[in-house]
XYZ file of C-alpha atoms in Angstrom:
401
model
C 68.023 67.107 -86.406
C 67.512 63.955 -83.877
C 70.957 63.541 -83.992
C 71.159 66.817 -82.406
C 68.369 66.661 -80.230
C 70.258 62.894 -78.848
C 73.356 65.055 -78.412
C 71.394 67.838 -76.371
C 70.054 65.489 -74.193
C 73.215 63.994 -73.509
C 74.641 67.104 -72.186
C 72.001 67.944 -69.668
C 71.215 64.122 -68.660
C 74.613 62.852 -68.207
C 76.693 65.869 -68.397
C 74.351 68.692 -66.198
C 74.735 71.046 -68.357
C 71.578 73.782 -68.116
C 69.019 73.125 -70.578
C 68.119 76.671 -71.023
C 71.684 77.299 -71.592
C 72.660 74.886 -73.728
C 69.574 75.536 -76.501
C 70.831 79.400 -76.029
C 74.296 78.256 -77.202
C 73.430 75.397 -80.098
C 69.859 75.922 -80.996
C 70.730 77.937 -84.267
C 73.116 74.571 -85.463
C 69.530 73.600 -86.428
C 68.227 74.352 -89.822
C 65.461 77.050 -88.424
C 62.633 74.825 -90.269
C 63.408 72.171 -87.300
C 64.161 74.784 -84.389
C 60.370 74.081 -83.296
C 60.868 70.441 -83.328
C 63.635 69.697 -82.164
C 63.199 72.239 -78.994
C 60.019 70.168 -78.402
C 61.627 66.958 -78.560
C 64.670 68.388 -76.183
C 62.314 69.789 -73.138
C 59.430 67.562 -73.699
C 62.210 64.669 -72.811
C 63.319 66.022 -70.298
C 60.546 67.243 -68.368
C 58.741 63.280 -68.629
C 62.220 61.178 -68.442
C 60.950 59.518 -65.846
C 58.506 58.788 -67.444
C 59.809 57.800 -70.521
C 62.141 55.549 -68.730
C 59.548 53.232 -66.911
C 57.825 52.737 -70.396
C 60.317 51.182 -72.418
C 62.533 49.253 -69.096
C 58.815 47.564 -69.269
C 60.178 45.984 -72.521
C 63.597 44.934 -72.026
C 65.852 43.093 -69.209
C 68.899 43.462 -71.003
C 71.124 45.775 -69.244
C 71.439 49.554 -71.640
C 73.912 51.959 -72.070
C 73.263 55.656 -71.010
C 73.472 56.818 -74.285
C 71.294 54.004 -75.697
C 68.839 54.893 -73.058
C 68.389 58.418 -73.926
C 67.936 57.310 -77.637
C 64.638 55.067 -76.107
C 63.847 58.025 -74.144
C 63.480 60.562 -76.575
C 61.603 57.609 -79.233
C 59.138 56.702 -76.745
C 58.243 60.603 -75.964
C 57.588 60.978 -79.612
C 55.460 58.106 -80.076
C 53.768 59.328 -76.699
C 53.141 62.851 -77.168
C 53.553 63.868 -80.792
C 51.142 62.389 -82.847
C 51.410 64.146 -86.411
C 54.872 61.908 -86.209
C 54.333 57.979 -87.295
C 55.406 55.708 -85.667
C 57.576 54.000 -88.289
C 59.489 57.327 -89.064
C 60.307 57.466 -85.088
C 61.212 54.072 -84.816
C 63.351 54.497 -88.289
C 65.064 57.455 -86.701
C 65.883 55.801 -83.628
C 67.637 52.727 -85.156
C 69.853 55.052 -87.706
C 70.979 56.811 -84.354
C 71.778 53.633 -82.294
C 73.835 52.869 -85.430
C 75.778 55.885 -84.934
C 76.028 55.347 -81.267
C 75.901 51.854 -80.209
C 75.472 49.524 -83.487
C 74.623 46.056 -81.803
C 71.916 47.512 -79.721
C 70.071 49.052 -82.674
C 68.209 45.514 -82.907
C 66.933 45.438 -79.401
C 66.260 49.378 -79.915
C 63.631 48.509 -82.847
C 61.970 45.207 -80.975
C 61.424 47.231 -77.823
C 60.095 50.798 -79.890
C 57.641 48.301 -81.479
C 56.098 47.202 -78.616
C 55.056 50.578 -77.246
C 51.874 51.049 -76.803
C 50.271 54.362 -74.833
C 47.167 51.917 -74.084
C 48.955 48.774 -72.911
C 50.957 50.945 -70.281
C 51.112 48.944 -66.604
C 51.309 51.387 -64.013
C 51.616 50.859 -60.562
C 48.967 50.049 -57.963
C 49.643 52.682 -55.457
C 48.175 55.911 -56.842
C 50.920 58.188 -55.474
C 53.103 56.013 -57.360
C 51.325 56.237 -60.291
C 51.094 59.630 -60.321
C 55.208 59.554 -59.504
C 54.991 57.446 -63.117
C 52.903 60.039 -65.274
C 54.426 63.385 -64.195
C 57.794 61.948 -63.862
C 58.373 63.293 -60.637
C 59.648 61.563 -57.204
C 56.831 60.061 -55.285
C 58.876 62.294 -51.886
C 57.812 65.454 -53.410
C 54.064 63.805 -54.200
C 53.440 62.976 -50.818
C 55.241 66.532 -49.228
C 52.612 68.068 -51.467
C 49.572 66.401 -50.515
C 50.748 66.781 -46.583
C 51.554 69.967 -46.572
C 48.523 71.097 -49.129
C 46.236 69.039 -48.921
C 45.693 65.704 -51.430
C 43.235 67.457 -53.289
C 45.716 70.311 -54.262
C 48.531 68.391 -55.051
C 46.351 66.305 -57.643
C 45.390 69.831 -58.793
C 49.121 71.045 -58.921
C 50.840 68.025 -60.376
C 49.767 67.778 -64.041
C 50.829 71.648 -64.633
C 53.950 70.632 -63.437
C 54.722 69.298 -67.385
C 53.214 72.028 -68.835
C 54.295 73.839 -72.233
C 54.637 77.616 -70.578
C 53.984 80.805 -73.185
C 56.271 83.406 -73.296
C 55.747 86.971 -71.026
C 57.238 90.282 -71.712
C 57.138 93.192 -69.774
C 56.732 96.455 -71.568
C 59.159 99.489 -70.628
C 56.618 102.148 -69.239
C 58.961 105.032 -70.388
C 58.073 104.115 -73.778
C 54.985 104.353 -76.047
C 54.415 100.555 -77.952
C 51.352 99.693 -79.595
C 50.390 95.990 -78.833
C 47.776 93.719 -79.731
C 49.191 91.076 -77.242
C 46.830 90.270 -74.198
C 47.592 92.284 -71.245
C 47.961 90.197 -67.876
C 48.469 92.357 -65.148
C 50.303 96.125 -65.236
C 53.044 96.552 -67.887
C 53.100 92.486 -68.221
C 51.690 90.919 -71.743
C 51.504 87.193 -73.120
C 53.025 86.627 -76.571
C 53.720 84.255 -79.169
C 56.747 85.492 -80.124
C 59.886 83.996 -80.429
C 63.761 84.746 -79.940
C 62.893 87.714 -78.036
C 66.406 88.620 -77.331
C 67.424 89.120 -81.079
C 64.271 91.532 -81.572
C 65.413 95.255 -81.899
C 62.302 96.412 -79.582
C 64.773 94.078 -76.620
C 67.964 95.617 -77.605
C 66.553 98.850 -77.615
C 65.291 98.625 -73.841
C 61.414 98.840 -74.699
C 60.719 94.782 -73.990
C 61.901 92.200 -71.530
C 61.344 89.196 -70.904
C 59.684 88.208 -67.272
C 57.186 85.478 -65.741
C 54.370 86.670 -64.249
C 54.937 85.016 -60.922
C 58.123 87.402 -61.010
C 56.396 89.920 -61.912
C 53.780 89.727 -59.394
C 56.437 89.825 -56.622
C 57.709 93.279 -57.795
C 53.996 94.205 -57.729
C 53.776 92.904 -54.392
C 56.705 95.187 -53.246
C 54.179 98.219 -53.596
C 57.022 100.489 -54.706
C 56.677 104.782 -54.979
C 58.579 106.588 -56.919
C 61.989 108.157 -55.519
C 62.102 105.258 -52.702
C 65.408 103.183 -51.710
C 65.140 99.318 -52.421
C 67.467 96.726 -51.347
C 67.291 93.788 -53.723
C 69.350 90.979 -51.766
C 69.735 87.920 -54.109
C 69.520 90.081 -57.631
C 71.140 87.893 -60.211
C 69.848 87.795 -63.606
C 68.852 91.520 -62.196
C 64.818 90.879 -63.992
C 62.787 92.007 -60.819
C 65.470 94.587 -59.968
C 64.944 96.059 -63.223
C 61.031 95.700 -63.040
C 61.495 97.663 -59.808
C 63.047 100.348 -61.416
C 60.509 100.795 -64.381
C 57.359 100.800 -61.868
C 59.735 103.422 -59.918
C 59.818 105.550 -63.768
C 63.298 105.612 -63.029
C 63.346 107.458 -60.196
C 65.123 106.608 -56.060
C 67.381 103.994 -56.299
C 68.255 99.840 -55.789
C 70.710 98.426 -54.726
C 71.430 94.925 -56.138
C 73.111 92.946 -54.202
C 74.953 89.257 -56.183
C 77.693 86.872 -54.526
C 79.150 85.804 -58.191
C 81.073 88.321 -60.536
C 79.813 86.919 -63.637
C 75.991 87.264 -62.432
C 76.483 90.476 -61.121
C 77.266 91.274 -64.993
C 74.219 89.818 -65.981
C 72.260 92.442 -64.236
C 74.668 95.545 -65.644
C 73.916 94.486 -68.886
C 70.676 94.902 -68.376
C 70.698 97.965 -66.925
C 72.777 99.389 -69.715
C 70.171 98.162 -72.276
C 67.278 99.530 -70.199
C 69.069 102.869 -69.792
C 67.903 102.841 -65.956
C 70.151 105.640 -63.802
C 68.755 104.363 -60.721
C 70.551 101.270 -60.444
C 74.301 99.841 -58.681
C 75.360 96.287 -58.525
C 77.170 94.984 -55.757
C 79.421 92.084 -55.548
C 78.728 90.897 -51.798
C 77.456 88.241 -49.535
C 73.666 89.081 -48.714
C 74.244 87.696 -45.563
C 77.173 90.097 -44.941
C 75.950 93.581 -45.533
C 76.934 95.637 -42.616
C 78.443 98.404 -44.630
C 75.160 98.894 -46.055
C 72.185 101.647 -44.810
C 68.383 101.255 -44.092
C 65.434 101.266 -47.179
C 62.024 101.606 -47.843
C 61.669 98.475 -49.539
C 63.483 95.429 -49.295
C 63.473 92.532 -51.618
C 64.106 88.870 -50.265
C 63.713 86.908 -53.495
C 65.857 83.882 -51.401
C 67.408 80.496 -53.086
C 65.177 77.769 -53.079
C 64.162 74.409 -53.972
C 62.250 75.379 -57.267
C 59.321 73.331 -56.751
C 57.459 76.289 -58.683
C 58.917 76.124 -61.725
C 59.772 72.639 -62.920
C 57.223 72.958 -66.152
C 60.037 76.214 -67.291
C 63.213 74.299 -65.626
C 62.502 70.930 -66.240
C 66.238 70.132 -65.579
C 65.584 70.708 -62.113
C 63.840 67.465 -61.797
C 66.850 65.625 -62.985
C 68.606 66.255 -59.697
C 66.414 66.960 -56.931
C 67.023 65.369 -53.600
C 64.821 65.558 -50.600
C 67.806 66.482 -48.609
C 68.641 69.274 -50.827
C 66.248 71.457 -48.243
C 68.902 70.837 -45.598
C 71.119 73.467 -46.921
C 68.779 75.776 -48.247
C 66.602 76.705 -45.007
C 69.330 77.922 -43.064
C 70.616 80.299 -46.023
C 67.382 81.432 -46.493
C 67.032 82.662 -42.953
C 69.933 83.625 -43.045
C 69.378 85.736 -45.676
C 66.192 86.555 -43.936
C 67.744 87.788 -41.033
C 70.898 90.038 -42.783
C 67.939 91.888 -45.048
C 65.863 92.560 -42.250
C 68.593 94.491 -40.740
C 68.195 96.931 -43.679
C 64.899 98.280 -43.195
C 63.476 101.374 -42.199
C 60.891 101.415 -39.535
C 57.027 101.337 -41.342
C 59.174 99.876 -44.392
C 58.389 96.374 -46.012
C 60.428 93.462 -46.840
C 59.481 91.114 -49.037
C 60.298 87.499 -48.624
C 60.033 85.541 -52.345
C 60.173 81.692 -53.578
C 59.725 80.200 -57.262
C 58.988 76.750 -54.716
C 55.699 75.303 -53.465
C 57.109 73.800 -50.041
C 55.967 75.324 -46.241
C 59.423 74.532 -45.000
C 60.838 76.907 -47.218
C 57.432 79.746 -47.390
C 55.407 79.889 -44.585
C 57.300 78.308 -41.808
C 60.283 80.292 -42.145
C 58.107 84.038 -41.610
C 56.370 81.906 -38.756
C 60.547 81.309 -37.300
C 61.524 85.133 -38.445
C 57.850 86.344 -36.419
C 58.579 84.676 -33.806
C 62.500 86.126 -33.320
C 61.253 89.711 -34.234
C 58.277 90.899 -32.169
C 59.333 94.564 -34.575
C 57.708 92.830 -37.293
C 54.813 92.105 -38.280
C 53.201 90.042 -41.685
C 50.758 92.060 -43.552
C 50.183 89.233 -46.085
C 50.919 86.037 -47.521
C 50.262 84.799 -50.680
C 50.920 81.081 -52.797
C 50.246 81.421 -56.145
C 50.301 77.521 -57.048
C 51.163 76.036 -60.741
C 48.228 76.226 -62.502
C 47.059 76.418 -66.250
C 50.155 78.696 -68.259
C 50.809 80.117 -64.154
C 54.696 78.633 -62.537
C 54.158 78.481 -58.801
C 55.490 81.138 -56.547
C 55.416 82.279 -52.499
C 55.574 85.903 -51.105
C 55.353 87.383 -47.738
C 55.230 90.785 -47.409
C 56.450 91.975 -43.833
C 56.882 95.066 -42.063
C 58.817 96.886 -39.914
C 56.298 98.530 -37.265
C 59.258 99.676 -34.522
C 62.451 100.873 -35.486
């Protein structure tokens, strides 16, 4: 099973493939006994590598392989964070892999598992640093948080930033389901279940699966029944088809994707929901002159997802500060091509999974300040908290037409 979990990482750390993705595609080579395991070996990896990384480089000089390094990696999160395992088994494990891999380091491998020790950890002095250390992420993203937020929110935010995340569904309202699951806002419940996709309740349109922050910003939308909605940046299609279940199936949304094979992402779903008040559109959503006004639009932009790295770890693998520079001016322009689309006294909702004010607030403050026909009727930052991904929404509208 560590064998496979090694090769897992492997494709994600040195390869980039998606980590969702990839456990999608190879999780059932697993015998299903190990499934749980070797899932929480995989992600919790991942999500501290950084981590990880600065323990065991505390124990060697000797220059190490990117394959052998993963091997350390994965050892040192085990002895870390799983304590049913002992240590001896992990260490065992880790040296009949680096014989597979890399024979002559399996020595150094054992000497420098040994000496781990979660209380004889040296951090560094500086405490943004440190926190950089524990939480594996880069110390530029600390300090953007506790600027922008405040230092006493981003010591609040950080540590949910690793956190295991349970699993929502949203219920189809055009069905009838007992549940004993908790019930966390509208048709949205928190489960325990597993392999949701392979249940016959999923293929039979009556679950789906949706976070609450993305649920909240279909709530937000404060959709009627029989209204037009513009949904500019659709792809997987799971608030578009949200939209159309708290619309009982009634108006009509337009989903607008810029890649084919995403675009059938969201027509599968709406086969397998049965919605009629759905179309998928191949376009730009910066290019959608051909297209009419709507009651509701949805602006649910790219972004840096800042939000979301406890449920996409694998974005924390290759974020760059300078990633921003390409993102802002797609989002307004994004911003700008959707606003084009609504009706006057209609509202447009402007989305993030990211906690950054370059990407939320400041760009309504730029797209207020160009459109004196708009106006914001309110903003709201749902920050990672306890089980709760981070999200922004502003919800604007269109007082002269």
């Amino acid at each position: 099973m560590r064998y496979w979990v090694y090769q897992a990482l492997c494709e994600v750390i040195l390869k980039g493939t998606y980590s969702n993705l990839y456990l999608k595609n190879h999780l059932h080579k697993v015998k299903e006994k190990d499934q749980a395991l070797a899932t929480n070996i995989f992600y919790g990896t991942i999500q501290n590598l950084s981590y990880c990384e600065y323990v065991w480089k505390q124990y060697t000089n000797s220059k190490t392989s990117n394959q052998v390094g993963i091997i350390l990696s994965m050892s040192v999160y085990q002895i870390l964070f799983l304590d049913k395992i002992p240590k001896y088994a992990i260490i065992n494990e880790a040296i009949e892999l680096t014989k597979k891999v890399q024979p002559k380091a399996s020595g150094m491998v054992n000497a420098v598992l040994r000496k781990i020790d979660k209380d004889k950890i040296q951090y560094p002095s500086d405490p943004y640093m440190k926190l950089s250390v524990e939480y594996s992420l880069p110390v530029w993203l600390i300090k953007m948080w506790a600027k922008q937020y405040g230092d006493e929110k981003m010591r609040e935010m950080v540590p949910y930033c690793n956190q295991s995340m349970p699993v929502y569904v949203r219920f189809n309202p055009n069905y009838k389901i007992e549940t004993e699951y908790e019930n966390v806002c509208g048709t949205l419940y928190k489960t325990n279940l597993n392999k949701i996709s392979s249940l016959p309740l999923y293929s039979q349109g009556k679950i789906s699966i949706q976070d609450e922050g993305s649920y909240q910003i279909c709530l937000f939308l404060d959709v009627e029944e029989n209204m037009n909605v513009l949904d500019c940046c659709a792809a997987p299609g799971t608030k578009s088809m949200a939209i159309g279940e708290l619309m009982h199936n009634t108006g009509h949304i337009d989903c607008i994707e810029l890649h084919e094979h995403r675009k059938k992402l969201i027509e599968q779903d709406v086969k397998r929901l049965k919605l009629s008040n759905v179309s998928c559109f191949c376009k730009d959503a910066r290019e959608l002159d051909d297209f009419g006004l709507y009651d509701r639009v949805l602006c649910d932009v790219p972004c840096s997802g800042y939000g979301v790295l406890s449920r996409k770890p694998d974005i924390k693998l290759r974020m760059k500060p300078e990633d921003m520079d390409s993102l802002i001016p797609l989002q307004q322009q994004i911003l700008e091509s959707a606003s084009k689309h609504l009706s006057e006294q209609g509202i447009l909702v402007y989305s993030t999974c990211t906690i950054n004010k370059k990407e939320n607030e400041k760009q309504i403050e730029q797209f207020l300040k160009n459109h004196p026909d708009f106006e914001c009727v309110e903003e709201k930052t749902i920050f990672p908290a306890f089980q709760t991904d981070g999200f922004y929404m502003a919800k604007l509208k269109r007082i002269r037409g």
